[in-house]
Coordinates of C-alpha atoms in Angstrom, one line a residue:
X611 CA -17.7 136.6 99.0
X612 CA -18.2 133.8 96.2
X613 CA -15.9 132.7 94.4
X614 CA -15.3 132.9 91.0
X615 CA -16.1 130.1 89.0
X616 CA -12.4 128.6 88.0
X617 CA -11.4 129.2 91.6
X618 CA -14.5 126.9 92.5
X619 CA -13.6 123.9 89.8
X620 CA -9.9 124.7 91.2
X621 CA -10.7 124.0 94.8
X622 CA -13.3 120.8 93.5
X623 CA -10.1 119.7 91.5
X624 CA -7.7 120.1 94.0
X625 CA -10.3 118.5 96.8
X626 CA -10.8 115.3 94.9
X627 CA -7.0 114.6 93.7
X628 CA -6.0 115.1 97.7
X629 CA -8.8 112.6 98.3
X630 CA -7.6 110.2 95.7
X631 CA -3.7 110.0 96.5
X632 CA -3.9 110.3 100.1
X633 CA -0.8 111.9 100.3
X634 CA 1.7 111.4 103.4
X635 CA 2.7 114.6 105.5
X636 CA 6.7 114.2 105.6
X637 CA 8.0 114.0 108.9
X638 CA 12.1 113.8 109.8
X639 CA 13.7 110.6 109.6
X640 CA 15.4 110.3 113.0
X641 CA 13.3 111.9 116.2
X642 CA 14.0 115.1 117.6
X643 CA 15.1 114.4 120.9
X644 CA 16.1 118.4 121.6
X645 CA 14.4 121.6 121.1
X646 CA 13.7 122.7 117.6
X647 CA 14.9 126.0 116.2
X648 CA 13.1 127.1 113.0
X649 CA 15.3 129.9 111.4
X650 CA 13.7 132.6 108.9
X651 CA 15.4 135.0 107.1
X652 CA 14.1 138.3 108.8
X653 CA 16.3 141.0 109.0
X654 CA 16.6 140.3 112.8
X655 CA 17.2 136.8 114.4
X656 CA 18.4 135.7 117.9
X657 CA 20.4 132.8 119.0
X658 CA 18.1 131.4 121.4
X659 CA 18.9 130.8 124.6
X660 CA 21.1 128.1 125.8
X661 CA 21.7 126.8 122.1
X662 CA 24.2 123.7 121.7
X663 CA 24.8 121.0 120.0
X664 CA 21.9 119.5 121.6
X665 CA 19.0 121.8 119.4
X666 CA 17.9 120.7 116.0
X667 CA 18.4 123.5 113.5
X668 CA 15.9 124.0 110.5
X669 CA 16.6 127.1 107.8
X670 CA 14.2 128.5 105.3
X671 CA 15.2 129.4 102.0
X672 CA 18.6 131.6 102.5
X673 CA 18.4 131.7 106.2
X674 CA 21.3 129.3 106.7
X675 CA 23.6 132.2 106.1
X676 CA 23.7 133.2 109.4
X677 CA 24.5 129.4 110.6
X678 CA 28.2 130.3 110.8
X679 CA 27.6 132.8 113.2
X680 CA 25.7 130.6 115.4
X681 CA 28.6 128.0 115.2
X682 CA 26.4 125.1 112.8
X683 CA 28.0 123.6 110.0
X684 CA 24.9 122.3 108.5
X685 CA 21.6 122.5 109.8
X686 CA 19.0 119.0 110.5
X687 CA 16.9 120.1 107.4
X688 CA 16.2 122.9 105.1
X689 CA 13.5 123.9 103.6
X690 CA 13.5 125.9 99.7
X691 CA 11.0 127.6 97.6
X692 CA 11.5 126.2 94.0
X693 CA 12.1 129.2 92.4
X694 CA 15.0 129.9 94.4
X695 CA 17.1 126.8 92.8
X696 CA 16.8 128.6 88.5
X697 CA 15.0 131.9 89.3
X698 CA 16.0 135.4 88.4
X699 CA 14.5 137.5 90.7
X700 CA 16.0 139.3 93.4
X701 CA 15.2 137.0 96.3
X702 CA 16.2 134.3 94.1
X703 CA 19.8 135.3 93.0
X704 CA 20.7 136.4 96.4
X705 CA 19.5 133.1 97.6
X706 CA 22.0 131.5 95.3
X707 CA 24.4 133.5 96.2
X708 CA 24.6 133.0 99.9
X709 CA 24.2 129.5 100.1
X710 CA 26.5 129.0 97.3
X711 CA 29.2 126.2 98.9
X712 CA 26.8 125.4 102.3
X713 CA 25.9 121.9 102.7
X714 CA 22.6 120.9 104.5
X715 CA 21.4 117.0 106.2
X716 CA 18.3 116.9 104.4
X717 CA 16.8 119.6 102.0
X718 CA 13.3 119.4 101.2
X719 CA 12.8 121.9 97.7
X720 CA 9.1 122.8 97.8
X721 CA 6.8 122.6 94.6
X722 CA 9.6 121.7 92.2
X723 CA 7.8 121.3 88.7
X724 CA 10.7 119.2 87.0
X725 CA 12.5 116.1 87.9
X726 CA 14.7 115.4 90.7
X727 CA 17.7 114.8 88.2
X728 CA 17.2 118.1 87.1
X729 CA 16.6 119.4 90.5
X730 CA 20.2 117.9 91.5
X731 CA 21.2 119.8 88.5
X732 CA 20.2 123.2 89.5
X733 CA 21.4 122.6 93.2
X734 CA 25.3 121.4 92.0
X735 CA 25.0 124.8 89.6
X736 CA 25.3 127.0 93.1
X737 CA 27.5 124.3 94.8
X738 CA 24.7 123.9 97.4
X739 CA 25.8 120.3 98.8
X740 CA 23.3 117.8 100.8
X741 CA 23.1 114.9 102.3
X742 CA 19.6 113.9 101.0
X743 CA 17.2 115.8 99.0
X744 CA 13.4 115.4 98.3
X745 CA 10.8 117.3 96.5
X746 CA 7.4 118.5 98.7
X747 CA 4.6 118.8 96.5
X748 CA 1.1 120.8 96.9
X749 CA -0.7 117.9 98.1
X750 CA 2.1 116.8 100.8
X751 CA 1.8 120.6 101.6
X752 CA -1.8 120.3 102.1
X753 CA -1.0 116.6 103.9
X754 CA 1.1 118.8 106.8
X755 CA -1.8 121.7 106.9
X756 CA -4.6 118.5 107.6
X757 CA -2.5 117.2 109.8
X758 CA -1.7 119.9 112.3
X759 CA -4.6 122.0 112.0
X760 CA -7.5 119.5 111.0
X761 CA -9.1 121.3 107.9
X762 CA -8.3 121.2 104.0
X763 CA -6.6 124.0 102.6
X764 CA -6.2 124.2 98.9
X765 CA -4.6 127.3 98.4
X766 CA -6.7 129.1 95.9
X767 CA -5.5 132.7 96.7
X768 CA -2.8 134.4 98.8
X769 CA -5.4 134.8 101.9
X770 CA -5.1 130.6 102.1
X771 CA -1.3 130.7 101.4
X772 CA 1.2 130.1 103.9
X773 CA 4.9 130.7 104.3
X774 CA 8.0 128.0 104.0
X775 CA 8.6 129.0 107.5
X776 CA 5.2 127.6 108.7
X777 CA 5.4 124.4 106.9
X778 CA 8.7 124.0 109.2
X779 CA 6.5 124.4 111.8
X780 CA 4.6 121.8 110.9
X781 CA 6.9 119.4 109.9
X782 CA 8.8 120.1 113.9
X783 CA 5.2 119.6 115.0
X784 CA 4.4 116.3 113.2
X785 CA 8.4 115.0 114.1
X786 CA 7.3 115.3 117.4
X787 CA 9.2 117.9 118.6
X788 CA 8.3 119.3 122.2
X789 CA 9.6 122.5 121.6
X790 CA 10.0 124.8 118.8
X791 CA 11.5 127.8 118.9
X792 CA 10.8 130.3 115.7
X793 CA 14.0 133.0 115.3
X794 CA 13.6 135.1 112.3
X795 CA 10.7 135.0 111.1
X796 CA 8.5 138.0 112.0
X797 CA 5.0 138.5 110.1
X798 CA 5.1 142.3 110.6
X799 CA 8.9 142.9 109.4
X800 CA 9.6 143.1 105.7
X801 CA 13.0 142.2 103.7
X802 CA 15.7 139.5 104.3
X803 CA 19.0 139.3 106.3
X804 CA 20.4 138.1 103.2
X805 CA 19.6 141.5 100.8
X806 CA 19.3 145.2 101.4
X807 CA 16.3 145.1 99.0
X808 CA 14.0 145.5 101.8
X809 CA 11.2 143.2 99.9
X810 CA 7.6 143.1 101.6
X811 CA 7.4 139.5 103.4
X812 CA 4.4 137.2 101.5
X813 CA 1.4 135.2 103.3
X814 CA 2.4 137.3 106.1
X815 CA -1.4 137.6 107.6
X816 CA -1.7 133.8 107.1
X817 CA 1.1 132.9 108.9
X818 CA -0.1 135.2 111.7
X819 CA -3.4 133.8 111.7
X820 CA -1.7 129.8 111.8
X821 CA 0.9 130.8 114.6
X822 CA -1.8 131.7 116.6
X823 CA -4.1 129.0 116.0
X824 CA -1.0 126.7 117.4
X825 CA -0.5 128.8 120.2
X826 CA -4.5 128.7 121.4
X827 CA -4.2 124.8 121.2
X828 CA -1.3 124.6 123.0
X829 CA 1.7 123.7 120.8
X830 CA 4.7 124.4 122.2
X831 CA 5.8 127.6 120.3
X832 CA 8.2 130.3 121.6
X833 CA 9.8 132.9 120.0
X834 CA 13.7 134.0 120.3
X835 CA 13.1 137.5 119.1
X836 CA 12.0 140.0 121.7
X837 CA 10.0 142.2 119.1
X838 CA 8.1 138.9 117.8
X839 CA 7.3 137.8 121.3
X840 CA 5.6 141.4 121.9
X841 CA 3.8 142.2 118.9
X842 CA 2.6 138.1 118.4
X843 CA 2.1 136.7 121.6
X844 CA 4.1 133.9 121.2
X845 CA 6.0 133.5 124.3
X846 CA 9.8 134.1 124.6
X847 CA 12.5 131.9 124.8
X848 CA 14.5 132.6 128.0
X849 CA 17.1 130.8 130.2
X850 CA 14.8 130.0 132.6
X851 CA 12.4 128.0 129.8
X852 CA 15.5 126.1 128.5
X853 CA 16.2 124.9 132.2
X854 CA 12.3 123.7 132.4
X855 CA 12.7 121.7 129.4
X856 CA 15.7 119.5 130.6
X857 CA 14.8 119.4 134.2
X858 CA 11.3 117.6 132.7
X859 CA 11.7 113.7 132.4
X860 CA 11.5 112.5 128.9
X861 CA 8.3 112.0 128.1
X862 CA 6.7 114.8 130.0
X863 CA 4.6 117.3 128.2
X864 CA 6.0 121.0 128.0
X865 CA 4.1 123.7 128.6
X866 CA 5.0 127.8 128.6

């Protein structure tokens, strides 16, 4: 189907300013030396199996409420959706509301359209604390997207769009992590852990389509949820896959 013609100056627009700044895909300042657990805020999520101190935790959004069950103060890095920090919709004021006092390492606030003084602004109004904070913008987006899967994507309509949850993928995948364990974050499932608003999930055929991209080429990507693991084909997390990855020498590749 052609596109329409603003969509198609868009995408030229969108192409050439990529081109021209060359952005840098972030990647986590220290390496991640355990497994990697990415934490969505589906209304089901699993502690995975042997979890310790010795995984790196990443939360989505309003995902870290469930952090205290799991026994984390604050997790390695979160990522937020910019509207989340001044919006008024429902996702966004419960949001607020849960993380209102929490304290993350490093928070990375996706496509903020102001400055980072006001961004600190916003944040202290919910009394969400950090240790570092730092604004992801479309291009560095795009910059994570080239990197891991080895094609532009612009992001002209929803059917290019992908989740916060898979750009935490991709930023484990680009920190080198050797494992990465998604819990939470289920393409099929609608609402959040956080609301009983029961709100239908976005970019959810996207991030289907991306998880399973990775999981043809080999990344390794598990799954603590039981339902995920059936319905995705991402394999599960189990006690006997947390054994494999420290009996490996460092170094060694992992492999399901």
């Amino acid at each position: 189907m052609r596109l329409p013609r603003f969509e198609i100056l868009t995408k030229m627009r969108r192409s050439v300013l990529y081109r021209i700044l060359r952005p840098r895909a972030p990647t986590h300042p220290v390496e991640f030396t355990g497994p990697v657990v990415v934490v969505g805020s589906a209304p089901v999520s699993t502690v995975p199996a042997g979890f310790g101190t010795q995984f790196h935790v990443i939360t989505i959004n309003g995902s870290q409420s469930i952090l205290d069950k799991w026994g984390v103060d604050a997790p390695d890095a979160t990522f937020m959706q910019f509207n989340q920090v001044e919006g008024q919709t429902t996702n966004a004021l419960h949001v607020r509301k849960v993380l209102d006092g929490k304290h993350t390492r490093l928070l990375y606030v996706v496509r903020w359209p102001k400055s980072l003084d006001l961004l600190k602004k916003g944040l202290a109004a919910f009394n969400y604390r950090y240790d570092d904070v730092k604004m992801i913008d479309r291009f560095k987006r795009m910059a994570m997207y080239e990197a891991v899967m080895g094609r532009l994507n612009v992001e002209i309509d929803d059917d290019m769009k992908f989740s916060n949850g898979i750009t935490a993928v991709f930023y484990a995948i680009l920190s080198g992590a050797k494992a990465i364990i998604i819990s939470g974050i289920n393409p099929d499932s609608s609402g959040h852990i956080y609301n009983d608003a029961n709100l239908k999930r976005l970019h959810a055929g996207t991030d289907k389509q991306i998880l399973q991209v990775l999981i043809d080429r080999g990344y390794p990507l598990y799954t603590a949820d039981q339902e995920v693991a059936k319905n995705s084909g991402l394999p599960l997390w189990t006690d006997e896959t947390f054994s494999r990855f420290y009996a490996l020498d460092t170094g060694a590749s992992f492999r399901a």
